[in-house]
CSV table of C-alpha atoms in Angstrom, one decimal:
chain,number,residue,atom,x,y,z
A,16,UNK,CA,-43.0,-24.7,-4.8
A,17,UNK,CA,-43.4,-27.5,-2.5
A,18,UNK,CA,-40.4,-29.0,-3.8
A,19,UNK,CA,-38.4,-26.2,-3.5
A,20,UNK,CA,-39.2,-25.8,0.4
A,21,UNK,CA,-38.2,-29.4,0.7
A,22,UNK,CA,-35.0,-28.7,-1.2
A,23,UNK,CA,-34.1,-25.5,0.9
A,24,UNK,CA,-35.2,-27.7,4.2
A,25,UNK,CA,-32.9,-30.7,3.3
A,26,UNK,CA,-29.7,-28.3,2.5
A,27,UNK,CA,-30.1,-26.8,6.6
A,28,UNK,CA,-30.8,-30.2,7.8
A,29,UNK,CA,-27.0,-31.1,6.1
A,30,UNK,CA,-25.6,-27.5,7.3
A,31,UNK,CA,-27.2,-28.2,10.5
A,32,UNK,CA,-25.5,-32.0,10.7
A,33,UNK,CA,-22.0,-30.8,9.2
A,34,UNK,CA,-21.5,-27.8,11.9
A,35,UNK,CA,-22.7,-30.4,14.7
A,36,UNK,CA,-20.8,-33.0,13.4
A,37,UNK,CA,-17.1,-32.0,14.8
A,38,UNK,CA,-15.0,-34.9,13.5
A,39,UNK,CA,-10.5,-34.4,13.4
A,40,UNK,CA,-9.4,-35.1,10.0
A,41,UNK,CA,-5.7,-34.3,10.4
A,42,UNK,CA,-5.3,-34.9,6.4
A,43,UNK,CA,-5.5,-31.2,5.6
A,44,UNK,CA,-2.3,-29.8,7.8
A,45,UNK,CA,-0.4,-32.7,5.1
A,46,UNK,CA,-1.4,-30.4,2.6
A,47,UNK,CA,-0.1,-26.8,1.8
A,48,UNK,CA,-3.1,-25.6,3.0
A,49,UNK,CA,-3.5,-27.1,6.6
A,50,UNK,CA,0.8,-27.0,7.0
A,51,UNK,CA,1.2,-23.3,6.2
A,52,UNK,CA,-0.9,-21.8,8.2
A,53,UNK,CA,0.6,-24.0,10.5
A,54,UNK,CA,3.7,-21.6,9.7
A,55,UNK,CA,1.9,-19.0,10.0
A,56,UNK,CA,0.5,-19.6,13.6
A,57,UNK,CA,4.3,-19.7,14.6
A,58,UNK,CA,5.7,-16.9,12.8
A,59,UNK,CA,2.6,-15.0,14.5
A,60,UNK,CA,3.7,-15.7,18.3
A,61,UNK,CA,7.4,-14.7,17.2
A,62,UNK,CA,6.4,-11.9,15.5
A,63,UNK,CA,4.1,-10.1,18.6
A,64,UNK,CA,6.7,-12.3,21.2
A,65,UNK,CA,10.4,-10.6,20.2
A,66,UNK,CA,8.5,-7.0,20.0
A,67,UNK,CA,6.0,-7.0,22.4
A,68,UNK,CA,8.3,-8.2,25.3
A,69,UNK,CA,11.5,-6.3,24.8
A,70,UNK,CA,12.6,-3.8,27.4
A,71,UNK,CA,15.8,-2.1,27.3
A,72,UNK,CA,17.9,0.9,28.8
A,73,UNK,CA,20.6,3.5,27.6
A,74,UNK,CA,23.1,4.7,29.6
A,75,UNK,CA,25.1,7.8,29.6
A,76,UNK,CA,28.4,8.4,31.1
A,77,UNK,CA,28.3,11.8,33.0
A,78,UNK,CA,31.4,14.4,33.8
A,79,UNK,CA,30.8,17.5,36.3
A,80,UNK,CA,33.0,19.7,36.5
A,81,UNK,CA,33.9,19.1,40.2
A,82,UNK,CA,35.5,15.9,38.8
A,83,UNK,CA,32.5,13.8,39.9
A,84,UNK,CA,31.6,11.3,37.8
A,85,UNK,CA,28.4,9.0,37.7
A,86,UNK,CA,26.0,7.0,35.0
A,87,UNK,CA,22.5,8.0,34.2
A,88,UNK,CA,20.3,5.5,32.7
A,89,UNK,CA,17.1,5.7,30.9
A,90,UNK,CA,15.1,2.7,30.5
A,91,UNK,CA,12.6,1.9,27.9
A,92,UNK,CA,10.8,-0.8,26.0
A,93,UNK,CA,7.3,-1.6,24.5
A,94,UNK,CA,5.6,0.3,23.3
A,95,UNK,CA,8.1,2.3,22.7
A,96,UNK,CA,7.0,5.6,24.0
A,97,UNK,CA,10.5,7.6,24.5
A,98,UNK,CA,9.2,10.5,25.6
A,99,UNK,CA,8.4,9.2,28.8
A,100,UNK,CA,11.5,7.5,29.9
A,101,UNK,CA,13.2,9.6,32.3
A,102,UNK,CA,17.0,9.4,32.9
A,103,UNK,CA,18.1,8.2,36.7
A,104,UNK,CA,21.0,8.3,38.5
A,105,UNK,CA,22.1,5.7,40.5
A,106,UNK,CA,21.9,7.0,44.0
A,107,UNK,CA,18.4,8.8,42.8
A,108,UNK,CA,19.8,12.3,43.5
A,109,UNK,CA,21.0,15.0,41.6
A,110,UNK,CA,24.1,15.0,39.6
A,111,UNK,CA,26.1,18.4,38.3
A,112,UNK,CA,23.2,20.0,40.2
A,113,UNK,CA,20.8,18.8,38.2
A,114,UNK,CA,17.9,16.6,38.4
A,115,UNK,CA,18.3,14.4,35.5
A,116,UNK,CA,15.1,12.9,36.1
A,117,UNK,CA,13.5,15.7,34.4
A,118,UNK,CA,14.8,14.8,31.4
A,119,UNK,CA,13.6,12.5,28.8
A,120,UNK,CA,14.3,11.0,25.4
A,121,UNK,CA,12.9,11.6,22.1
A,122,UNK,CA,10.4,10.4,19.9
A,123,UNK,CA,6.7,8.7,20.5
A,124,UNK,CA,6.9,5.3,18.6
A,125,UNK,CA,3.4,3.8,20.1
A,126,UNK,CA,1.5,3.9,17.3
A,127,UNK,CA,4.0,1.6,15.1
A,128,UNK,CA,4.5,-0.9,17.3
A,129,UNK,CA,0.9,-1.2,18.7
A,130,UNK,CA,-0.5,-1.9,14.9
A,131,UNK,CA,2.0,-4.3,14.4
A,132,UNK,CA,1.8,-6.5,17.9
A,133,UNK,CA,-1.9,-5.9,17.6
A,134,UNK,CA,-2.3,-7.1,14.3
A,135,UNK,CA,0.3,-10.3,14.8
A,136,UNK,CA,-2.1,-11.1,17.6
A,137,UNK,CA,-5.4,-11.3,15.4
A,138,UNK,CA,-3.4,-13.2,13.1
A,139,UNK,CA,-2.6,-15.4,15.7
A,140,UNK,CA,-6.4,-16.3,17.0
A,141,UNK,CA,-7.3,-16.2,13.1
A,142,UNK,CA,-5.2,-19.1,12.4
A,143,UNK,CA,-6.5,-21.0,15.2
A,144,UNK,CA,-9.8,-20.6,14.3
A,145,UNK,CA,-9.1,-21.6,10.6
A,146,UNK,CA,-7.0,-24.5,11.9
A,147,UNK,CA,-10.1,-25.7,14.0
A,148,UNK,CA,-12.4,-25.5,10.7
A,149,UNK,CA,-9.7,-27.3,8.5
A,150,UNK,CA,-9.4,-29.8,10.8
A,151,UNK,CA,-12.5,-30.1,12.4
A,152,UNK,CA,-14.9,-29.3,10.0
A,153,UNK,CA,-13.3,-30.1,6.6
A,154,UNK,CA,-16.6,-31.3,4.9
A,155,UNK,CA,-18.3,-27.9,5.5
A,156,UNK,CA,-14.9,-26.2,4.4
A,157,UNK,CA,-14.8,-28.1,1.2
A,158,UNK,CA,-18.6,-28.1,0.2
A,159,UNK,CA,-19.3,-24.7,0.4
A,160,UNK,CA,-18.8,-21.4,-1.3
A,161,UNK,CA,-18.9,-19.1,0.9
A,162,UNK,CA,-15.9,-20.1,3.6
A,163,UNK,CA,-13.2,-20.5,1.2
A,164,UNK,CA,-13.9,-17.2,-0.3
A,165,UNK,CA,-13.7,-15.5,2.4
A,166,UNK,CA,-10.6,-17.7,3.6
A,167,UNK,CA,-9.4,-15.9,0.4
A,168,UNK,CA,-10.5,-12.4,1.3
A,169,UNK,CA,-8.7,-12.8,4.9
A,170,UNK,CA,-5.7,-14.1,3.5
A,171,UNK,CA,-5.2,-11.1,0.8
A,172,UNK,CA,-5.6,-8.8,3.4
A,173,UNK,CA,-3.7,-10.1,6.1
A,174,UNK,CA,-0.5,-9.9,3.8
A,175,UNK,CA,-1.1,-6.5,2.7
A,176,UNK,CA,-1.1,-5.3,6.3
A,177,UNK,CA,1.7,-7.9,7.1
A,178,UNK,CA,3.7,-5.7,4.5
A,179,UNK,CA,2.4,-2.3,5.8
A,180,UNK,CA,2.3,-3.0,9.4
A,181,UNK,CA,6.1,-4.7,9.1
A,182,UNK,CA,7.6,-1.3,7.1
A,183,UNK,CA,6.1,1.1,9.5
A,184,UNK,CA,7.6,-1.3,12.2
A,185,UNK,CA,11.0,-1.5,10.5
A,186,UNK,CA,11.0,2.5,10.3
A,187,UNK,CA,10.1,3.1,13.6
A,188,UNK,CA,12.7,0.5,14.9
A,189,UNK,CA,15.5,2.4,13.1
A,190,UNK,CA,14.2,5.8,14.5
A,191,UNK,CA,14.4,4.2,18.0
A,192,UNK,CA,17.7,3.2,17.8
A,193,UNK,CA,18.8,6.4,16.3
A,194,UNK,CA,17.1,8.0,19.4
A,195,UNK,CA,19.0,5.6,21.6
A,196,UNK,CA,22.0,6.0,20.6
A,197,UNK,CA,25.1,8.1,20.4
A,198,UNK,CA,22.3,11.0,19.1
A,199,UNK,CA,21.5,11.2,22.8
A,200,UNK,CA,24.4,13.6,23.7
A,201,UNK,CA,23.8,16.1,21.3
A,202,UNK,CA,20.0,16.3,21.9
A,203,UNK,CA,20.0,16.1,25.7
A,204,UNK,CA,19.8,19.3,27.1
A,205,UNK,CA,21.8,18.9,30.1
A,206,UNK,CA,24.7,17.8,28.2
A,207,UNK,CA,24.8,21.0,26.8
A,208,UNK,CA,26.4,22.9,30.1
A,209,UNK,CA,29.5,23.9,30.0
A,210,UNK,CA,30.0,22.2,33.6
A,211,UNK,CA,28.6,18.6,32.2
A,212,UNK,CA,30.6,16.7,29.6
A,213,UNK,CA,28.8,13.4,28.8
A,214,UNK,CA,29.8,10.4,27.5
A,215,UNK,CA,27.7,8.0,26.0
A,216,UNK,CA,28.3,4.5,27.6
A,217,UNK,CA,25.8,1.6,26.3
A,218,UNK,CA,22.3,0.6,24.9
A,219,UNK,CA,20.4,-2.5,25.3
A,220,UNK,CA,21.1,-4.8,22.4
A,221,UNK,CA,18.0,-4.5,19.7
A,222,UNK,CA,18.9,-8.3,18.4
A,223,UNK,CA,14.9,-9.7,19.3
A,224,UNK,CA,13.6,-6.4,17.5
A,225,UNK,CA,15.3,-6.9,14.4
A,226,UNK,CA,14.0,-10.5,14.6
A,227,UNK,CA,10.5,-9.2,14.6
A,228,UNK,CA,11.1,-7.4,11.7
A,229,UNK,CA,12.8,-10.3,10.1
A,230,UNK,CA,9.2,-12.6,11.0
A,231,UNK,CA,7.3,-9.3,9.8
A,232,UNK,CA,8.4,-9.8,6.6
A,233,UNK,CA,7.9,-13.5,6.5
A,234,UNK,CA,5.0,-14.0,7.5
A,235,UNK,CA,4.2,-11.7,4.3
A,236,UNK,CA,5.4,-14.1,2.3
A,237,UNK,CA,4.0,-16.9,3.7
A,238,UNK,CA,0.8,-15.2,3.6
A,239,UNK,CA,1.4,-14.2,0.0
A,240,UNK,CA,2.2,-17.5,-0.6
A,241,UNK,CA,-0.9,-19.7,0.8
A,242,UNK,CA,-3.3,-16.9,-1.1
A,243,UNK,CA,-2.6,-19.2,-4.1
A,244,UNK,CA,-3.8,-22.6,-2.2
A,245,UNK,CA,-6.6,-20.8,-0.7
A,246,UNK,CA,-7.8,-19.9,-3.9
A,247,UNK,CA,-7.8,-23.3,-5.2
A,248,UNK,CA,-10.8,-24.0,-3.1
A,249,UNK,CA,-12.7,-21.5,-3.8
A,250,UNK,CA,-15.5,-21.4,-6.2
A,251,UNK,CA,-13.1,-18.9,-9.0
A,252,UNK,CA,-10.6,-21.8,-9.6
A,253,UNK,CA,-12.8,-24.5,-10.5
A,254,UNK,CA,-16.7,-23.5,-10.5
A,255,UNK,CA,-17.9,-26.3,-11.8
A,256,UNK,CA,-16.2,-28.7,-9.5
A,257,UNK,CA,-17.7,-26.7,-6.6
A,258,UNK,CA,-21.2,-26.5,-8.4
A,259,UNK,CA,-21.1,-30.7,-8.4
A,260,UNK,CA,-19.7,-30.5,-5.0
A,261,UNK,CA,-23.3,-28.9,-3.6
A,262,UNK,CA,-25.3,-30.5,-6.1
A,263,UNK,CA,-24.5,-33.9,-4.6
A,264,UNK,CA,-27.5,-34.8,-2.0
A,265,UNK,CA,-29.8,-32.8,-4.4
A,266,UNK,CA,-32.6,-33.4,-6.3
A,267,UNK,CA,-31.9,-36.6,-8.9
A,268,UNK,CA,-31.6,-35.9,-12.4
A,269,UNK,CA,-34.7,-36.6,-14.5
A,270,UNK,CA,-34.8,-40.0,-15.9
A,271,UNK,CA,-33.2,-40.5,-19.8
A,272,UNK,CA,-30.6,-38.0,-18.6
């Protein structure tokens, strides 16, 4: 029993020496594990980056029947809630007799582009904080059981929401520019009236959104990817390389052996 204690004390001691012990060992970003999720810290900041910062507008070419003629503009952008931009006219009054500011475009897209910005940010501080233990704690990475496993378990779940997060994304992303575009006229209301004949002029290019779609996707693979380098440390690839790893510092073996 008192042997036991003594065993149990020395294995803290260790724990308690490794996780004070921050050293930089920079060999583990030269190996597929360290350098890909290297990849995937920068694919994260593009991913939440070309979506998260994109604002746009739409603009509409207006006829009245009085031969005036004038440009409403609706402006939108992250998140992506349409039905709460507002068309406005450029001197801010009404045009055709109506108040076009009372009028709005379609569609709520919130809930899409929230998971997916939110989740790219997680991934973001979750590869930081793995960086820090590969590099600064790589001992206590290596020697024990639980970390890597759960390094595993992170990894296979983070690319399964990469792929679900990225293909509600992408669908959303086509809906919005289906709501953005030349769609507007027949939908709108106001463009309805046999005194208003509308034209539809422009829409903010979507070039960074489809990029985010495009890092979406590859950061699912690269996630995919490094589940397979992960698993190499845990204790399901090699067991009994692990079991010596934590039996070193132990209890000698009996003598004869």
């Amino acid at each position: 029993m008192a042997s036991n204690i003594y065993l149990v004390r020395q294995r803290i001691s260790r724990l308690g020496q490794r996780m004070s012990s921050f050293q930089i060992n920079l060999s583990p970003l030269k190996e597929p594990l360290g350098f890909i999720k290297v990849l995937e810290w920068i694919a994260s900041i593009f991913a939440f980056a070309t979506c998260g910062c994109y604002k746009g507008k739409t603009e509409i070419q207006v006829l009245c029947s009085n031969g005036n003629n004038n440009t409403v503009t609706a402006a939108f952008g992250y998140p992506f809630r349409l039905n709460q931009a507002s068309f406005q006219t450029a001197s801010g009054e009404e045009l055709c007799g109506k108040k076009w500011s009372s009028y709005f475009l379609i569609g709520d897209y919130s809930s899409s582009a929230q998971f997916y910005v939110t989740f790219a940010v997680f991934v973001f501080l979750y590869c930081i904080a793995a960086l820090l233990l590969y590099v600064g704690y790589t001992n206590l990475y290596r020697d024990s059981r639980k970390l890597p496993m759960i390094d595993f378990v992170v990894t296979l779940v983070a690319t399964f929401l990469w792929l679900v997060s990225t293909s509600a994304w992408a669908k959303a992303l086509t809906d919005i520019k289906i709501a953005t575009g030349h769609n507007i006229i027949q939908e709108l209301d106001a463009c309805k009236q046999p005194e208003v004949t509308c034209y539809f002029d422009s829409v903010t290019s979507m070039g960074s959104l489809n990029v985010s779609v495009i890092f979406g996707f590859l950061n699912m693979i690269l996630w995919g990817g490094n589940a397979w380098f992960v698993y190499k440390e845990t204790s399901l690839h090699s067991p009994s390389n692990t079991s010596a790893a934590h039996g070193q510092g132990g209890i000698p073996p009996p003598a004869g052996m």
